Short mmCIF file of C-alpha atoms in Angstrom, two decimals:
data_model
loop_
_atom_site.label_atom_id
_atom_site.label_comp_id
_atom_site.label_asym_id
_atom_site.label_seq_id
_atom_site.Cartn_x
_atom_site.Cartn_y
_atom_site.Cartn_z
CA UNK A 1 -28.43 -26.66 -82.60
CA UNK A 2 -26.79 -25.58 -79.40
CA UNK A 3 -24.12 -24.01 -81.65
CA UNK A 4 -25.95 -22.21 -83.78
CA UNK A 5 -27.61 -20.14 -80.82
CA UNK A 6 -24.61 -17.24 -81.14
CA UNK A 7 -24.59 -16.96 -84.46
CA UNK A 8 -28.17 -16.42 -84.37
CA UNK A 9 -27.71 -13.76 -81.88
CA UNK A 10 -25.13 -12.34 -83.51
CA UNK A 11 -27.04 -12.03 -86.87
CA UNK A 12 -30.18 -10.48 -84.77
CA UNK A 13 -28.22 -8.34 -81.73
CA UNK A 14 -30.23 -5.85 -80.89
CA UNK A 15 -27.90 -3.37 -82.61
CA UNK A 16 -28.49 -4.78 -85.71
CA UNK A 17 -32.77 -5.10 -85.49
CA UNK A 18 -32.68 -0.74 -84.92
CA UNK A 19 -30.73 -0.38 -87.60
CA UNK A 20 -33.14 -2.73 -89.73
CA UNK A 21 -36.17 -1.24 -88.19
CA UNK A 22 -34.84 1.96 -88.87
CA UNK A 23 -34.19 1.24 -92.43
CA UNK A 24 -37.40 0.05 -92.80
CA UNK A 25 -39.16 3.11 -91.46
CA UNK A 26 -37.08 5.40 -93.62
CA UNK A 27 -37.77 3.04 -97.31
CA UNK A 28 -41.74 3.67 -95.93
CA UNK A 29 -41.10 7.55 -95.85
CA UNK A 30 -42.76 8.92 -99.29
CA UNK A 31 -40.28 10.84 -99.72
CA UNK A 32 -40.11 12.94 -102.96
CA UNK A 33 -37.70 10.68 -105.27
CA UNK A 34 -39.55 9.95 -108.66
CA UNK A 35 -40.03 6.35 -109.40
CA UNK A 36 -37.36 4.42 -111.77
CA UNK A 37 -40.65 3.78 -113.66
CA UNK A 38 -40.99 7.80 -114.64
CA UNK A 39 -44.31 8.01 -112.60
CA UNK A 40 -45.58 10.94 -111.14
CA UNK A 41 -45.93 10.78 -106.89
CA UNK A 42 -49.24 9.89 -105.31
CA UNK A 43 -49.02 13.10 -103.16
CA UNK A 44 -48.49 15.40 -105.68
CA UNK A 45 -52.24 13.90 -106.95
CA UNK A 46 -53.66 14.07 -103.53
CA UNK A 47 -52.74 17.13 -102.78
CA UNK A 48 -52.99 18.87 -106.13
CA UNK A 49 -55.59 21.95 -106.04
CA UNK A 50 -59.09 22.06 -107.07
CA UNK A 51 -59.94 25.63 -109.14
CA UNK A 52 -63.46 27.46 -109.34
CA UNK A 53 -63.51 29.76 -112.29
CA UNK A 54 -65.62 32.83 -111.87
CA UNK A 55 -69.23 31.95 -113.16
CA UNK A 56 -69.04 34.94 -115.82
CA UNK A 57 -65.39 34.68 -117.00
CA UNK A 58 -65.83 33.78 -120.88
CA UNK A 59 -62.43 32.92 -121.34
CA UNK A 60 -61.85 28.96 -120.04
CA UNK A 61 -58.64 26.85 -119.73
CA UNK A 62 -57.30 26.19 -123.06
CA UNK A 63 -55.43 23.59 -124.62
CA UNK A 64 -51.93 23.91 -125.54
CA UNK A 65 -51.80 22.49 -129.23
CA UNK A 66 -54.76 23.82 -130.07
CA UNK A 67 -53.35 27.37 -128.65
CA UNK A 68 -49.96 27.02 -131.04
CA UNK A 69 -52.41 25.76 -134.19
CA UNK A 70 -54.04 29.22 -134.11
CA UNK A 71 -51.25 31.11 -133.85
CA UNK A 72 -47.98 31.64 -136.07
CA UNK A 73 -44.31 32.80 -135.13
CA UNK A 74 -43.97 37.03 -135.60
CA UNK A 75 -41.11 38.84 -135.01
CA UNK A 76 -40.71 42.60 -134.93
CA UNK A 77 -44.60 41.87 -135.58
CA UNK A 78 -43.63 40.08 -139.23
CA UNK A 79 -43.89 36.60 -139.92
CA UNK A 80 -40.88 34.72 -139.11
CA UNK A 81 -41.04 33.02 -142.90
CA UNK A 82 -39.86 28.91 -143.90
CA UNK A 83 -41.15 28.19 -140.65
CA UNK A 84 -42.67 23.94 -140.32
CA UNK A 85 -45.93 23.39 -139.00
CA UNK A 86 -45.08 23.53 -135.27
CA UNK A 87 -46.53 21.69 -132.37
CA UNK A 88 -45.20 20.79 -129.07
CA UNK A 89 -42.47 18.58 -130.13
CA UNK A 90 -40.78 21.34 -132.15
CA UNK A 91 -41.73 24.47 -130.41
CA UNK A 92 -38.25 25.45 -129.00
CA UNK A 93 -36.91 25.99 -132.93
CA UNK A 94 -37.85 29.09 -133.01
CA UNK A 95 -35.37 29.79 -130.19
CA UNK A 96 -32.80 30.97 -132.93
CA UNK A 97 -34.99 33.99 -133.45
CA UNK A 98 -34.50 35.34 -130.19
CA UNK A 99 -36.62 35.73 -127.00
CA UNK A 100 -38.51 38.30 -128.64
CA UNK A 101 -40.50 35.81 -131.04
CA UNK A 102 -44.63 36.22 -130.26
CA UNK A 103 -46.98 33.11 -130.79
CA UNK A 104 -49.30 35.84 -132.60
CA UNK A 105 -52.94 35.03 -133.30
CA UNK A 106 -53.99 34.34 -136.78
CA UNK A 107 -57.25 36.36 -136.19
CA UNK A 108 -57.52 39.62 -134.91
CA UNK A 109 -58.19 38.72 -131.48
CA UNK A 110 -60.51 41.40 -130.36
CA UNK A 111 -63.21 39.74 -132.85
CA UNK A 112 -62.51 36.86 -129.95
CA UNK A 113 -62.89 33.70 -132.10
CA UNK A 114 -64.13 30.62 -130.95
CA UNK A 115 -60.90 28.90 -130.06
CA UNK A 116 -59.64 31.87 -127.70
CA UNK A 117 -62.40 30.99 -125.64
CA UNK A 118 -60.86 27.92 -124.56
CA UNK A 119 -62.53 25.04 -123.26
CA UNK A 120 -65.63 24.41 -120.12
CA UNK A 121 -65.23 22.02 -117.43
CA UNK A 122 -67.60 18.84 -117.39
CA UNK A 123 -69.94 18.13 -114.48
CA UNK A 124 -66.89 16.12 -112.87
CA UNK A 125 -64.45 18.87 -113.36
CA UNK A 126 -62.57 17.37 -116.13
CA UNK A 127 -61.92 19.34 -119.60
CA UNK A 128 -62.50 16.72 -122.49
CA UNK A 129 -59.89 16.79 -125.60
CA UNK A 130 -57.74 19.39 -124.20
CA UNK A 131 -54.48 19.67 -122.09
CA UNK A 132 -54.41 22.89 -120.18
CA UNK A 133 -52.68 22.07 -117.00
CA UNK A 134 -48.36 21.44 -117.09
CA UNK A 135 -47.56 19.65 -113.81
CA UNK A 136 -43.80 20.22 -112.92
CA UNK A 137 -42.21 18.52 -109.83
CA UNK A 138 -38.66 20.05 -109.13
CA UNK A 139 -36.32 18.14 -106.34
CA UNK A 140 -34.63 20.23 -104.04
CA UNK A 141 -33.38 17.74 -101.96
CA UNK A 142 -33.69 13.96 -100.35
CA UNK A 143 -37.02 15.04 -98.72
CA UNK A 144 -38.19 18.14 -100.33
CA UNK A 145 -39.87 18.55 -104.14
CA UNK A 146 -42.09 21.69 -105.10
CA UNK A 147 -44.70 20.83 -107.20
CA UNK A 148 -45.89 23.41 -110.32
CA UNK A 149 -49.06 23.39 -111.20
CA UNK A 150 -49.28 25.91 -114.05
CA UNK A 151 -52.56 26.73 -116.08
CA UNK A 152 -53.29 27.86 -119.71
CA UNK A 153 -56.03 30.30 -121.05
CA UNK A 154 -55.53 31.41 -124.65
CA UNK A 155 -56.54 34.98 -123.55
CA UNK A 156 -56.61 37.29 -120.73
CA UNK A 157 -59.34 39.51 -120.27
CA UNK A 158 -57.63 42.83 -118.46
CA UNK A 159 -60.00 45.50 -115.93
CA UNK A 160 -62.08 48.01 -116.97
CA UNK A 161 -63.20 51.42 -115.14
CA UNK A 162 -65.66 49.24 -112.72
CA UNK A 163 -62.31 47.90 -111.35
CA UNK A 164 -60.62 50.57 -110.40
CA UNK A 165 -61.33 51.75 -106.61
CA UNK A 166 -61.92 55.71 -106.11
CA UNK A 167 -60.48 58.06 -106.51
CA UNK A 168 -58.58 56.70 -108.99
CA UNK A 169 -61.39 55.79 -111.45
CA UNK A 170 -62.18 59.58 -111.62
CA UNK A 171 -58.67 60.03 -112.99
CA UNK A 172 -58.92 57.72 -115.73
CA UNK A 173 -60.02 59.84 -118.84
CA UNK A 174 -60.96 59.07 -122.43
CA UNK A 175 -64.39 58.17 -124.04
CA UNK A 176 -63.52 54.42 -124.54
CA UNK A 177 -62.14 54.13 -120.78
CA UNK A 178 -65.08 55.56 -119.10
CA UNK A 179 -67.36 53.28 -121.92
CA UNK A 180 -66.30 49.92 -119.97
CA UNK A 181 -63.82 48.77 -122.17
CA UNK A 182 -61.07 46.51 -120.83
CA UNK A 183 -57.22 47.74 -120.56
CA UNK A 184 -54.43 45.04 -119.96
CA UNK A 185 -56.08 42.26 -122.32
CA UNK A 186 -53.33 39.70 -123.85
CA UNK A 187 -53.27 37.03 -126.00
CA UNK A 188 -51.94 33.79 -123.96
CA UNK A 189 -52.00 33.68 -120.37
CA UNK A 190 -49.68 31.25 -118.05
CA UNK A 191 -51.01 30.69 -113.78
CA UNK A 192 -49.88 28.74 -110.99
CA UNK A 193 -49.54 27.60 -107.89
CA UNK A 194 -46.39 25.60 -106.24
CA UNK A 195 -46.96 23.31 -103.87
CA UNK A 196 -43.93 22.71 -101.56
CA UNK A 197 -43.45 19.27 -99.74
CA UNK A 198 -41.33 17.70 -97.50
CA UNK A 199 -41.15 13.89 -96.39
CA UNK A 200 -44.35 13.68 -99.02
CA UNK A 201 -46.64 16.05 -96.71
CA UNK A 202 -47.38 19.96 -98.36
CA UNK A 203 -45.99 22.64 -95.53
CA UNK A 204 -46.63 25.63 -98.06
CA UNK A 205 -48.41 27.00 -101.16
CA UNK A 206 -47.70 29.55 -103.48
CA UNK A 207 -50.83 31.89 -105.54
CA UNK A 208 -49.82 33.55 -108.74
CA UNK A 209 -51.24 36.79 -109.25
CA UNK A 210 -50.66 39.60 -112.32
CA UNK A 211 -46.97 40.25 -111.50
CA UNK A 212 -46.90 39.14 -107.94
CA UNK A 213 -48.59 36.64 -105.69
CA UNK A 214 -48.75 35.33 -102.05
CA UNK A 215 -48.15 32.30 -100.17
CA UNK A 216 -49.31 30.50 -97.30
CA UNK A 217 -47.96 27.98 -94.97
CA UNK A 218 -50.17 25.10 -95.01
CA UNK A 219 -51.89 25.00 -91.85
CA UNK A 220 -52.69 29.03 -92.58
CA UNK A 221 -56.43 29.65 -92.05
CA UNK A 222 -56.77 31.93 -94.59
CA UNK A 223 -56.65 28.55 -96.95
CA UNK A 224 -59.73 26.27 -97.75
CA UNK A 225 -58.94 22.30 -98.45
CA UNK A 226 -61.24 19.67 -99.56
CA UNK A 227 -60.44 16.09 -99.06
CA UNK A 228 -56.76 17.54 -98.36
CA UNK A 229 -57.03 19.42 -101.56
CA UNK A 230 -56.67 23.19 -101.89
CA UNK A 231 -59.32 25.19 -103.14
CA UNK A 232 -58.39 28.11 -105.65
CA UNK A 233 -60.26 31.17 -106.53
CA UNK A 234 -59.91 32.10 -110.73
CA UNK A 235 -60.38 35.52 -111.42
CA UNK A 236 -62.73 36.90 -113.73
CA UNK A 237 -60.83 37.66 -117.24
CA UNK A 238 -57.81 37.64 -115.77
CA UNK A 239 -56.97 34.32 -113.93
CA UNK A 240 -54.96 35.39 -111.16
CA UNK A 241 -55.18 32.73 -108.40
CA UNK A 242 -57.23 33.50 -105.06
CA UNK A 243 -57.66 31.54 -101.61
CA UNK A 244 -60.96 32.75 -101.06
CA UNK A 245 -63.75 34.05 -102.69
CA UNK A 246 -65.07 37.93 -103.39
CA UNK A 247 -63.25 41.28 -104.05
CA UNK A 248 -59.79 41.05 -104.10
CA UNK A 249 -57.49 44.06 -104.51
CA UNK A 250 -53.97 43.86 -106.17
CA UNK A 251 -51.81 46.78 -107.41
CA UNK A 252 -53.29 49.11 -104.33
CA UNK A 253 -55.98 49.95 -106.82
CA UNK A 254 -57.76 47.40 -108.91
CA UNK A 255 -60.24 44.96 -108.00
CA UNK A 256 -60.31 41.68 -109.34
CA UNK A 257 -63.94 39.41 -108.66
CA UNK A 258 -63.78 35.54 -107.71
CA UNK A 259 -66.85 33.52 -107.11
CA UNK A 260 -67.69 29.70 -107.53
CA UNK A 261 -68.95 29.12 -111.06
CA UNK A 262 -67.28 26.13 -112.66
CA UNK A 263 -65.50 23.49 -110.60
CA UNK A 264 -62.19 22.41 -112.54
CA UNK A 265 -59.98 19.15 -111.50
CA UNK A 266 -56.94 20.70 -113.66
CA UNK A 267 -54.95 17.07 -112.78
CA UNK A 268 -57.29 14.97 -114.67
CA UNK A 269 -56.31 16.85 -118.13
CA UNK A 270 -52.35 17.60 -117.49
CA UNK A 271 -48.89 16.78 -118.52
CA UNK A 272 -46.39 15.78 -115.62
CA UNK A 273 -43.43 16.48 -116.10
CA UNK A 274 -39.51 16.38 -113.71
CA UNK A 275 -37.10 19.36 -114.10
CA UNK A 276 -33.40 18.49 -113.42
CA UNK A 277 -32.12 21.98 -112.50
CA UNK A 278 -28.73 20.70 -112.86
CA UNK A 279 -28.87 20.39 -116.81
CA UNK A 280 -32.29 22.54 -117.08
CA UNK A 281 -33.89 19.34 -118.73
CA UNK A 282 -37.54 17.73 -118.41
CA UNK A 283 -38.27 14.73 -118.26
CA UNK A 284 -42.70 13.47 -118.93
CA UNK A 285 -43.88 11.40 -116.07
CA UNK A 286 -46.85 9.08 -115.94
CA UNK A 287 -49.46 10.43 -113.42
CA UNK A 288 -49.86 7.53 -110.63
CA UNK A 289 -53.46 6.24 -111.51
CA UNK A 290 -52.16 4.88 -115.05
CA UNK A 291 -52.18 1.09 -114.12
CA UNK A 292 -48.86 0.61 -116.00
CA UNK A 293 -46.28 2.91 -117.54
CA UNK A 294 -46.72 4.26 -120.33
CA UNK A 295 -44.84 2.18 -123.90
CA UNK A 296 -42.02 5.48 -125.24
CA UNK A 297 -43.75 7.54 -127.30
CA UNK A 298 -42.60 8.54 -130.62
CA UNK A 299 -43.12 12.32 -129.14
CA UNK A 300 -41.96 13.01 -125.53
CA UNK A 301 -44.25 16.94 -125.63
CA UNK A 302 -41.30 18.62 -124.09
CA UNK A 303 -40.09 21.20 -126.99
CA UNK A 304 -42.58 23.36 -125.94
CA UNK A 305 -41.15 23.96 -122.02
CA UNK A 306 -37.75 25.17 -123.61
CA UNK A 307 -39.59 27.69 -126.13
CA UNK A 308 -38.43 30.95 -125.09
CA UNK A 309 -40.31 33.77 -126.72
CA UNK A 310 -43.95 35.10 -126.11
CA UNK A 311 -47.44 32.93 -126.05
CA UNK A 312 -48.73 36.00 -127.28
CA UNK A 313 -49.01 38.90 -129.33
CA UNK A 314 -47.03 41.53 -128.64
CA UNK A 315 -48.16 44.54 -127.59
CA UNK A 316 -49.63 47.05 -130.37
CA UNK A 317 -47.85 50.22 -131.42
CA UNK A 318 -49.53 52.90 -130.81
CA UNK A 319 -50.41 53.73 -134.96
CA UNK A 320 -52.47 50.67 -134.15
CA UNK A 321 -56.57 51.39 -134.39
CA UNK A 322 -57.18 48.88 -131.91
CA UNK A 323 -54.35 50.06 -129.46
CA UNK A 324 -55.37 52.62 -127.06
CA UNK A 325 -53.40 53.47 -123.78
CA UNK A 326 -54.82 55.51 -121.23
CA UNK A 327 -53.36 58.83 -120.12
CA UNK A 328 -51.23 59.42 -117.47
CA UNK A 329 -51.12 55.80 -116.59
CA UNK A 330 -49.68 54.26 -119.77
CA UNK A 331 -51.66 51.51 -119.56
CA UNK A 332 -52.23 49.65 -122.94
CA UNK A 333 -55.37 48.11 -124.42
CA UNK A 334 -53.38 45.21 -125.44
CA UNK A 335 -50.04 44.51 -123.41
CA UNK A 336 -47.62 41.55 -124.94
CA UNK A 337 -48.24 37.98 -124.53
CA UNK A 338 -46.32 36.25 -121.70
CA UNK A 339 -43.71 33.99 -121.42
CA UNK A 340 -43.90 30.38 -120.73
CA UNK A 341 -42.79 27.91 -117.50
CA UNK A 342 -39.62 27.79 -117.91
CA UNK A 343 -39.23 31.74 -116.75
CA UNK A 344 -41.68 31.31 -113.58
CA UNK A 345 -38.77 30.55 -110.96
CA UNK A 346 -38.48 26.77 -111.09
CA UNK A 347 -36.02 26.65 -108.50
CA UNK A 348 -36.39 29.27 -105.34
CA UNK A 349 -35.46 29.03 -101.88
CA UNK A 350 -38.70 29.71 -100.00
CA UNK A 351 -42.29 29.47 -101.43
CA UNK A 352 -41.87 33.18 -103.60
CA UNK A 353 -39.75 33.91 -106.11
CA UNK A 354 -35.93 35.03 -105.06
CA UNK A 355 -36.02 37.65 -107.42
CA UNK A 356 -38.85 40.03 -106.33
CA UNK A 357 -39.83 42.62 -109.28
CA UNK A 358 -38.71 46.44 -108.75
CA UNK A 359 -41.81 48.99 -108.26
CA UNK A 360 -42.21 52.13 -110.14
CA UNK A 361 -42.00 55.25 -108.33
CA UNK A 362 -45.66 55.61 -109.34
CA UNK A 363 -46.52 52.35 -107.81
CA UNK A 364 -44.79 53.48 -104.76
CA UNK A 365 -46.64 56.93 -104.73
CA UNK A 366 -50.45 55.16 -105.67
CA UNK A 367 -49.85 52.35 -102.98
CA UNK A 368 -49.09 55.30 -100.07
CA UNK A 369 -51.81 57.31 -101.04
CA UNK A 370 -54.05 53.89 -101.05
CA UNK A 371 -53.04 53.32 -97.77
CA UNK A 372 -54.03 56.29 -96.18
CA UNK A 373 -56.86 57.11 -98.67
CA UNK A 374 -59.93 55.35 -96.30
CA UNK A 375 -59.10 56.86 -92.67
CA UNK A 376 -57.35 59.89 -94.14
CA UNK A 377 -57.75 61.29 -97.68
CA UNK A 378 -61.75 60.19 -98.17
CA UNK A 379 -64.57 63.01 -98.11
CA UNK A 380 -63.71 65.37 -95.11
CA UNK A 381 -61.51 63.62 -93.52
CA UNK A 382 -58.76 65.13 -96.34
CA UNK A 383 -59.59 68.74 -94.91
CA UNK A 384 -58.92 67.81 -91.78
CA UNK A 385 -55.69 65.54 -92.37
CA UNK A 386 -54.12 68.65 -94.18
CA UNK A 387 -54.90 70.91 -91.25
CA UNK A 388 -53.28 68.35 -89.33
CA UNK A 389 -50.18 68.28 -91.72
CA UNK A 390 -50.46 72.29 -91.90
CA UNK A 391 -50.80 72.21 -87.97
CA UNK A 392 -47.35 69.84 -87.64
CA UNK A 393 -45.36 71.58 -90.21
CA UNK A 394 -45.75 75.50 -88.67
CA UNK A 395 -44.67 74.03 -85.37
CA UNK A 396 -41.77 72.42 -86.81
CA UNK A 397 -40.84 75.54 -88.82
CA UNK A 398 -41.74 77.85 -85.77
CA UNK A 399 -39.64 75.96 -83.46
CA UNK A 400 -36.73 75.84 -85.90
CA UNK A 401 -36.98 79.67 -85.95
CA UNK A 402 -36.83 79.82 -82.34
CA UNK A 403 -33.69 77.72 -81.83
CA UNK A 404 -31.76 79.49 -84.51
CA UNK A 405 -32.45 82.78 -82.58
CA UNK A 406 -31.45 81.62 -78.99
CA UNK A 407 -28.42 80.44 -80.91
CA UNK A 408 -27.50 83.69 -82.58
CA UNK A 409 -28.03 85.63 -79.49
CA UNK A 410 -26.25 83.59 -77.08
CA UNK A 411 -23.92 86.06 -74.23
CA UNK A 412 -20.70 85.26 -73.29
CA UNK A 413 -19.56 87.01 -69.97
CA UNK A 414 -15.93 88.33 -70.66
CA UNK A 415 -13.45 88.77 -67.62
CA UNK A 416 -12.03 92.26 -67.67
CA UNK A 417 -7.95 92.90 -66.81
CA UNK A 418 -9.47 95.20 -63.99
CA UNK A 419 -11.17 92.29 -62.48
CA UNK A 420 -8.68 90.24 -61.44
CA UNK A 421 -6.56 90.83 -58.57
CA UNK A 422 -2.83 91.02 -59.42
CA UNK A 423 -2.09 90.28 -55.78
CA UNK A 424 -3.72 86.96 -56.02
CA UNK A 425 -1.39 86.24 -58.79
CA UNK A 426 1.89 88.13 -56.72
CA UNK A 427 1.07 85.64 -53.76
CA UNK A 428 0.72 82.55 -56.15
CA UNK A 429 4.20 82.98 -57.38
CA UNK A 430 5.39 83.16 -54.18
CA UNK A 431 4.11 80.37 -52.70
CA UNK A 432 5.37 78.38 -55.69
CA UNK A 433 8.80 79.68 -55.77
CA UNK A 434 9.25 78.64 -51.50
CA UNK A 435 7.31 75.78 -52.11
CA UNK A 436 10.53 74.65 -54.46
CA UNK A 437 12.84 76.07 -52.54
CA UNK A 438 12.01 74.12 -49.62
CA UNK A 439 11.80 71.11 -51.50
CA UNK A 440 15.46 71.58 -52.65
CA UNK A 441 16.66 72.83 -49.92
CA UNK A 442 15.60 69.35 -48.11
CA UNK A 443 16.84 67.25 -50.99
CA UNK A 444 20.14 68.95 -50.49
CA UNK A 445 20.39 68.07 -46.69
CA UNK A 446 19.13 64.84 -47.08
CA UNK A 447 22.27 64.52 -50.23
CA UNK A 448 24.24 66.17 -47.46
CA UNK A 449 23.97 63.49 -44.43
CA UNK A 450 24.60 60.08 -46.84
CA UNK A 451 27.44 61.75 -47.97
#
């Protein structure tokens, strides 16, 4: 007994119990490695957002098969022919088409058939017999993962003249524009938000929105949580992704309208999904609630992350009847379908995209204006702005004027031969020339006595 005391505190020296505790502590970490099981983290559940969809918006989530089943595969708006019945295990074929191949609608989509309208929430927030939500978690380290949560509506409902602020809305001409009809629509629409964690906690989130979107640490008070959960703001028609409720302007100029109409738990009908940015493969996860995993399917529903072309029609020539496109602006009645997950930035350094989109020099020029439209371009505030500018502008050019004329007539004061004194310059030399003279003349004598 006696000597078995070292080796017992040998096998538990101090030393050795940190470095156990400390492994323990680390193995308790939820850190954001996906289970050898394929299951989905716990976090990425309890942190996942909660949406409200705008009480008047007729166009709902939709469900992904039932999206591709009323659509077929167009290119250079013909049908791409010998095509199989396609679903979401064989989606990616069409890939040797081109990126340019549209999921096109098999009925003319401004009669808006039933199935475009997508599917309602229950009382509970879940959507019954569809799949509208795609759930991708993307590793970016030992302790961080960004989680995608990315939503599907079979249509997107664009703005109309009651969404476009002043002045601007007096600028848009044409009988149908000023009638309330809707410019921008598309068939297919993909939103999201990205969650980012690190050690299993969220630190950031990420709101798509029309061709940009915004982001927001996670202790930002501009964000509302429930139960830990976000809350996000659908916009009418058009689905861009909110923090809070009303008004919101995007583009400098158009107004999109959030309020809280139906309640939607988009986790409860979703795929999950791990992307290996390494080899640009998925990989479908269980979600964590499922009390055991799930046998291999026969169909793993992945062909449709790699499909490459449009979830959409593509935009309508002009020869169209049912294309217009408003003057001056160029916007279209009906713009091209979008593209799917796989082009939303997967993998980005901070919670936006790395690659931020290049503005038009119109954008540019309607964005300044925007911004001083309320204190200075409004009413008479314009007239007195301009005098202002007016006011600036003379000065500048007056003062300009000024300078260049002081500079032209600048004197110079010229010294005349008569005014200098050629005695001054007789007495100069002279005291130069004895000055050397004496100089040499001790040198010498000084040469004189060494020698």
């Amino acid at each position: 007994m006696a000597a078995s005391a070292p080796a017992f505190k040998q096998a538990f020296s101090p030393h050795r119990l940190c470095l156990l505790a400390g492994f323990l502590i680390c193995s308790t970490v939820a850190g954001p490695a996906i289970g050898a099981d394929l299951r989905c983290p716990d976090y990425v559940i309890q942190h996942a957002p909660l949406i409200w969809l705008h009480s008047d918006d007729p166009y709902m989530p939709s469900d992904l098969l039932t999206h591709i089943q009323h659509t077929f595969p167009a290119l250079d708006g013909k049908p791409i022919p010998d095509i199989p019945n396609l679903d979401l295990d064989n989606l990616e074929t069409l890939n040797k088409f081109g990126d340019e191949v549209a999921l096109t609608s098999n009925d003319d989509p401004l009669s808006y058939p039933e199935w475009i309208h997508g599917a309602t929430p229950d009382a509970d927030g879940r959507i019954n017999n569809a799949t509208p939500c795609v759930v991708v978690l993307v590793e970016k380290g030992e302790r961080d993962l960004d989680a995608f949560y990315f939503y599907f509506y079979s249509f997107n409902e664009g703005m109309n003249i009651s969404q476009v602020l002043e002045p601007f809305n007096r600028m848009v001409k044409g009988e149908n524009a000023q009638s309330g009809i809707h410019f921008g629509d598309h068939v297919g629409d993909w939103e999201h938000n990205m969650i980012r964690f690190q050690d299993g906690k969220p630190t950031g989130i990420y709101y798509s929105q029309h061709v940009d979107g915004a982001s927001f640490k996670w202790d930002d008070s501009a964000l509302t949580k429930t139960d830990g959960r976000p809350i996000v703001y659908s916009a009418r028609g058009s689905h861009a992704n909110y923090p809070t409720r009303g008004n919101q302007i995007h583009n400098s100029v158009l107004v999109d309208y959030c309020d809280e109409g139906r309640r939607w738990d988009p986790i409860l009908s979703a795929y999950f999904y791990h992307f290996d940015q390494e080899s640009f493969t998925v990989t479908r996860l269980d979600p964590p609630a499922k009390s055991s995993p799930t046998p291999p399917p026969s169909s793993n529903l992945t062909s449709f992350f790699y499909y490459s072309g449009r979830w959409g029609d593509m935009a309508y020539p002009a020869s169209d009847p049912r294309q217009e496109i408003v003057p001056k602006f160029g916007i279209k009645r009906i713009e091209s379908g979008p593209t799917g997950p796989r082009h939303k930035h997967l993998v980005r350094k901070g919670l936006k995209p790395d690659q931020r989109r290049k503005m038009g020099w119109m954008e540019w020029g309607v964005g300044i204006y925007m911004s001083l439209y309320p204190c200075c371009l409004r009413g008479w505030r314009r007239w007195v702005f301009m005098g202002l500018v007016i006011a600036v502008l003379s000065g500048a050019v007056i003062g300009a004027v000024v300078a260049v004329k002081k500079y032209r007539n600048r004197k110079y004061t010229r010294l005349h031969a008569e005014d200098i004194p050629l005695d001054d310059f007789a007495l100069e030399d002279g005291a130069l020339l004895s000055s050397s003279d004496e100089e040499d003349a001790g040198k010498s004598s000084k040469f004189a006595k060494r020698h």
